[in-house]
PDB file of N, CA and C in Angstrom:
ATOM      1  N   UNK A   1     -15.507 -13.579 -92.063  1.00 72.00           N
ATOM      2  CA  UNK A   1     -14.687 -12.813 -91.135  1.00 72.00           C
ATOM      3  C   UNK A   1     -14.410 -13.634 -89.891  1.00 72.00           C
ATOM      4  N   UNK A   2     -13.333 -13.318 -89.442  1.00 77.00           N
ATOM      5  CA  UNK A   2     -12.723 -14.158 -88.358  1.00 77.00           C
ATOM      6  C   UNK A   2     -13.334 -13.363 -87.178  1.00 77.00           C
ATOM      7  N   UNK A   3     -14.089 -13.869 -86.088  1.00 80.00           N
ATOM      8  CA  UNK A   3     -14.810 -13.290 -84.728  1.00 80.00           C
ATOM      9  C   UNK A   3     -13.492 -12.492 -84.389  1.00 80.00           C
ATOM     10  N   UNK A   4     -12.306 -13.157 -83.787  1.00 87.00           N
ATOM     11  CA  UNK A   4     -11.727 -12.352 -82.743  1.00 87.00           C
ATOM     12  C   UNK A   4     -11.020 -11.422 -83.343  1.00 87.00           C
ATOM     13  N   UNK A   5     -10.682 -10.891 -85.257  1.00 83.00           N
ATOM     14  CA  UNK A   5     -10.520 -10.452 -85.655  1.00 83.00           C
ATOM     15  C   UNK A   5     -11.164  -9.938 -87.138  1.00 83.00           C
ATOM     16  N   UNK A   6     -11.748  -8.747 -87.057  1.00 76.00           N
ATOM     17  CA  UNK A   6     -12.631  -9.180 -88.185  1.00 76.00           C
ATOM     18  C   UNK A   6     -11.253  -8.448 -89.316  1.00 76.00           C
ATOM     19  N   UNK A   7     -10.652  -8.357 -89.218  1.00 78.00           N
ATOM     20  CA  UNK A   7      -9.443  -7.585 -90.141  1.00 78.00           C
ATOM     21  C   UNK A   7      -9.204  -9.223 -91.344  1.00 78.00           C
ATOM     22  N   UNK A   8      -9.485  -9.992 -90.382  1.00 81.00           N
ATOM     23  CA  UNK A   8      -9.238 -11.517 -90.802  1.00 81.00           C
ATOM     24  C   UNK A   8     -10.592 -11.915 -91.953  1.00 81.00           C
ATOM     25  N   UNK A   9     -10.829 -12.121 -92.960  1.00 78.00           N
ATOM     26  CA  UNK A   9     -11.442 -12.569 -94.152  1.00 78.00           C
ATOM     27  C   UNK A   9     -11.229 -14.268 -94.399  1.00 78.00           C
ATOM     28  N   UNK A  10     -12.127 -15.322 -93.866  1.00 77.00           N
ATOM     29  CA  UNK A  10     -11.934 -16.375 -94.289  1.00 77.00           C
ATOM     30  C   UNK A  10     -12.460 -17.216 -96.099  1.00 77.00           C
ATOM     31  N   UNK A  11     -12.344 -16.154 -97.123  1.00 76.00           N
ATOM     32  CA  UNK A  11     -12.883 -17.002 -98.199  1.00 76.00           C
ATOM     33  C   UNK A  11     -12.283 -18.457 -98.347  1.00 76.00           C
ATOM     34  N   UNK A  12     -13.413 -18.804 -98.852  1.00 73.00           N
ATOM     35  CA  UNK A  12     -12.828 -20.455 -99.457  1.00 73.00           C
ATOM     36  C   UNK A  12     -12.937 -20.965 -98.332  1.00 73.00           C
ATOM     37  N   UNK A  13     -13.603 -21.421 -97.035  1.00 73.00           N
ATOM     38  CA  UNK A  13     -13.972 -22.166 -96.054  1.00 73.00           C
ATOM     39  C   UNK A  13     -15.442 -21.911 -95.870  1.00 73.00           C
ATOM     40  N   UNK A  14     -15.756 -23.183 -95.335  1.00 73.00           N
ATOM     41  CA  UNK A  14     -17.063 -23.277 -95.155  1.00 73.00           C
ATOM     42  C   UNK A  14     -18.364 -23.439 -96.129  1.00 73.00           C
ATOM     43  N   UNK A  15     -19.630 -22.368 -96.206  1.00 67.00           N
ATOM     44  CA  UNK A  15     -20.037 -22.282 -97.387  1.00 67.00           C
ATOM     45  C   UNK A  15     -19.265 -21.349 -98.218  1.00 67.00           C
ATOM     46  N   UNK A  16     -18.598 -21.161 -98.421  1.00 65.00           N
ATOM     47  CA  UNK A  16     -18.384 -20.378 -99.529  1.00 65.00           C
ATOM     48  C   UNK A  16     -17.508 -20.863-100.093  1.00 65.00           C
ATOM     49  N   UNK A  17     -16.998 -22.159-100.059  1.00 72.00           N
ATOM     50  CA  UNK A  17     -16.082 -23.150-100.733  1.00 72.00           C
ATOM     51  C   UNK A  17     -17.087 -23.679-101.840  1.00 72.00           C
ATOM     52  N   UNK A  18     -18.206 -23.924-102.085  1.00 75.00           N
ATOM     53  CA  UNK A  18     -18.305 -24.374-103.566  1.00 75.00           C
ATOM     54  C   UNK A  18     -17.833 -23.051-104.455  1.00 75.00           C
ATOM     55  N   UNK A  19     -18.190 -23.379-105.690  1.00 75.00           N
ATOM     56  CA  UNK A  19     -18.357 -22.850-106.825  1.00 75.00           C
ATOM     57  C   UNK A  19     -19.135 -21.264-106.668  1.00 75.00           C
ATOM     58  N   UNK A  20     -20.227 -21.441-106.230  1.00 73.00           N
ATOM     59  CA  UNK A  20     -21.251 -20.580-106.747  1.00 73.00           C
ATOM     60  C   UNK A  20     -20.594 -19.520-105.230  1.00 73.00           C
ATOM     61  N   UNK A  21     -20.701 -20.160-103.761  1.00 73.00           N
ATOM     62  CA  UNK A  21     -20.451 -19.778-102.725  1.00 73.00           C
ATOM     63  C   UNK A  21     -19.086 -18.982-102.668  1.00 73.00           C
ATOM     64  N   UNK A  22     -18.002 -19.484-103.532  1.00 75.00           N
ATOM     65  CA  UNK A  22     -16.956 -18.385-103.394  1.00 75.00           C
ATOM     66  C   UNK A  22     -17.025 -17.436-104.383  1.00 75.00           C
ATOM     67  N   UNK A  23     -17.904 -17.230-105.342  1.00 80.00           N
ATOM     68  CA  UNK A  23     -18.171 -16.112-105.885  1.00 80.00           C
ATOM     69  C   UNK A  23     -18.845 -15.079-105.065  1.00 80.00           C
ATOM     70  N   UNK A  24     -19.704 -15.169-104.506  1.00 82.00           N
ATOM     71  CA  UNK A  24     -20.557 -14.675-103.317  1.00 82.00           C
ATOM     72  C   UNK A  24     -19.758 -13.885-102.340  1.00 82.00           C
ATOM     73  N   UNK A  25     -19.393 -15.016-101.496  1.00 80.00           N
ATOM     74  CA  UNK A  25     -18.393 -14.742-100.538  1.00 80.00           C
ATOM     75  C   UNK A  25     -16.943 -13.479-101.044  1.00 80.00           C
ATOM     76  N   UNK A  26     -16.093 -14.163-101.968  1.00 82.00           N
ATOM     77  CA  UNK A  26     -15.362 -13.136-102.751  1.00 82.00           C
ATOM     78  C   UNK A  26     -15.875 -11.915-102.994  1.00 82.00           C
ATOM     79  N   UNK A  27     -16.741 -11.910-103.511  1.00 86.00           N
ATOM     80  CA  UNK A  27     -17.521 -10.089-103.504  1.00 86.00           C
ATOM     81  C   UNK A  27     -17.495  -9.425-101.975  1.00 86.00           C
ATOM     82  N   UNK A  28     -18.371 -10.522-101.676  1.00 85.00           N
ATOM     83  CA  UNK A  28     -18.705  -9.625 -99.996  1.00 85.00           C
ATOM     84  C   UNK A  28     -17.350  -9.175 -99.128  1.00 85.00           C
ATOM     85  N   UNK A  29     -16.324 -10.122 -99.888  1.00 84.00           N
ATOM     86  CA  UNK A  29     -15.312  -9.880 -98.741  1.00 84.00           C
ATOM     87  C   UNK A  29     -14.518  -8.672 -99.084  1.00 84.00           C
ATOM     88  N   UNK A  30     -15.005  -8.342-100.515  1.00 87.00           N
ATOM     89  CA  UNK A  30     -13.719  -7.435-101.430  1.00 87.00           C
ATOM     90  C   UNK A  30     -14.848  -6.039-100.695  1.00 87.00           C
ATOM     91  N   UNK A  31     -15.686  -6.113-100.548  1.00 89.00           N
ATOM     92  CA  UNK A  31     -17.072  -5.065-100.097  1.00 89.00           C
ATOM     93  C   UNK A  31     -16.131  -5.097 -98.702  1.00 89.00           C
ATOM     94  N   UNK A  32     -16.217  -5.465 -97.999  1.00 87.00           N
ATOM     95  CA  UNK A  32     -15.357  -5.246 -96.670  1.00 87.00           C
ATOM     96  C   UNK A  32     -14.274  -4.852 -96.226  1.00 87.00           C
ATOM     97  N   UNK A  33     -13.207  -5.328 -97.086  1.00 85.00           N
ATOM     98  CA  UNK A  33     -12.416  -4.910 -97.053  1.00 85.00           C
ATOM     99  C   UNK A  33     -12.149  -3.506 -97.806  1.00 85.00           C
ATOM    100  N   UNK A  34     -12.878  -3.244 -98.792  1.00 89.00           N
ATOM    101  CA  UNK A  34     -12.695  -1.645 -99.172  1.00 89.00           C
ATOM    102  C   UNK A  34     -13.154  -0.687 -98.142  1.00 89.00           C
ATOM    103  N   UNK A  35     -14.562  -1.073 -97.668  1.00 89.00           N
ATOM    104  CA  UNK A  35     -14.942  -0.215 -96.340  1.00 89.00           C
ATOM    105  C   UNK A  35     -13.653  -0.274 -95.061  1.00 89.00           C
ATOM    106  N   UNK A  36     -13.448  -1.671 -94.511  1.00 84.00           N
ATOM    107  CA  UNK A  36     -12.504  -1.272 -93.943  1.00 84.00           C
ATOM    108  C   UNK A  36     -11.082  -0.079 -94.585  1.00 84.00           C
ATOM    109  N   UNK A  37     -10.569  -0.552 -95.248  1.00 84.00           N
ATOM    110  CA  UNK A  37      -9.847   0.416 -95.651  1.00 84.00           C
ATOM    111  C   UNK A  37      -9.854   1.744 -95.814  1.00 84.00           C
ATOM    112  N   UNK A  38     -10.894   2.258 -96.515  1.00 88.00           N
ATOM    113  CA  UNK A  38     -11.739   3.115 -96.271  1.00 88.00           C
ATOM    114  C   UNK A  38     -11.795   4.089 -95.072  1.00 88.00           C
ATOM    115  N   UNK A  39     -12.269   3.195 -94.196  1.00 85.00           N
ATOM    116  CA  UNK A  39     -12.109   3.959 -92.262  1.00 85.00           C
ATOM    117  C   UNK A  39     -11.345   3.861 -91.794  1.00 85.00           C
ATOM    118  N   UNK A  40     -10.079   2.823 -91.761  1.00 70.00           N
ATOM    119  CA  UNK A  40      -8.660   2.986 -90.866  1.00 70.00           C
ATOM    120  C   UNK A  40      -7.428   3.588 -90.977  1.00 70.00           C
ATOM    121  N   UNK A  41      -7.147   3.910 -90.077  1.00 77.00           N
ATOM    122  CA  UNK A  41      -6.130   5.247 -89.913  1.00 77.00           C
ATOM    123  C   UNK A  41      -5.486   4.651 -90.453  1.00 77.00           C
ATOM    124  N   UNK A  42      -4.564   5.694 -90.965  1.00 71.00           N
ATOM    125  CA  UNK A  42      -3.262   5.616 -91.821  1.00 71.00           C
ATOM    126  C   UNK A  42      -2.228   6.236 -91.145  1.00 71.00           C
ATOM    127  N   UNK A  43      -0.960   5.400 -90.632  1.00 70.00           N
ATOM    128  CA  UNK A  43      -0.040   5.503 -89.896  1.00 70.00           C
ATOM    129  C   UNK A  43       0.855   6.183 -90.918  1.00 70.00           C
ATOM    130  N   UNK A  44       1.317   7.092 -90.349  1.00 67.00           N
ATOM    131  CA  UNK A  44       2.456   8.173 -91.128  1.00 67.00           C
ATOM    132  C   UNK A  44       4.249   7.982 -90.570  1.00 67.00           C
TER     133      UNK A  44
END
């Protein structure tokens, strides 16, 4: 997640650029982003 925005998801940088690490990372981020989604308003 990006600090000044966590709406922002960085997979594939850092550790989570190998192999094993963007499997990891990919989950956690898809986990986040459903929660986010989840809680934010929905503009009509």
């Amino acid at each position: 997640r990006a600090v000044a925005d966590p709406r922002i998801h960085l997979v594939g940088y850092g550790p989570s650029a190998s192999t094993v690490g963007a499997n990891r990372a990919g989950r956690a981020a898809v986990r986040d982003v459903r929660k986010l989604l989840a809680t934010a308003p929905v503009a009509v």
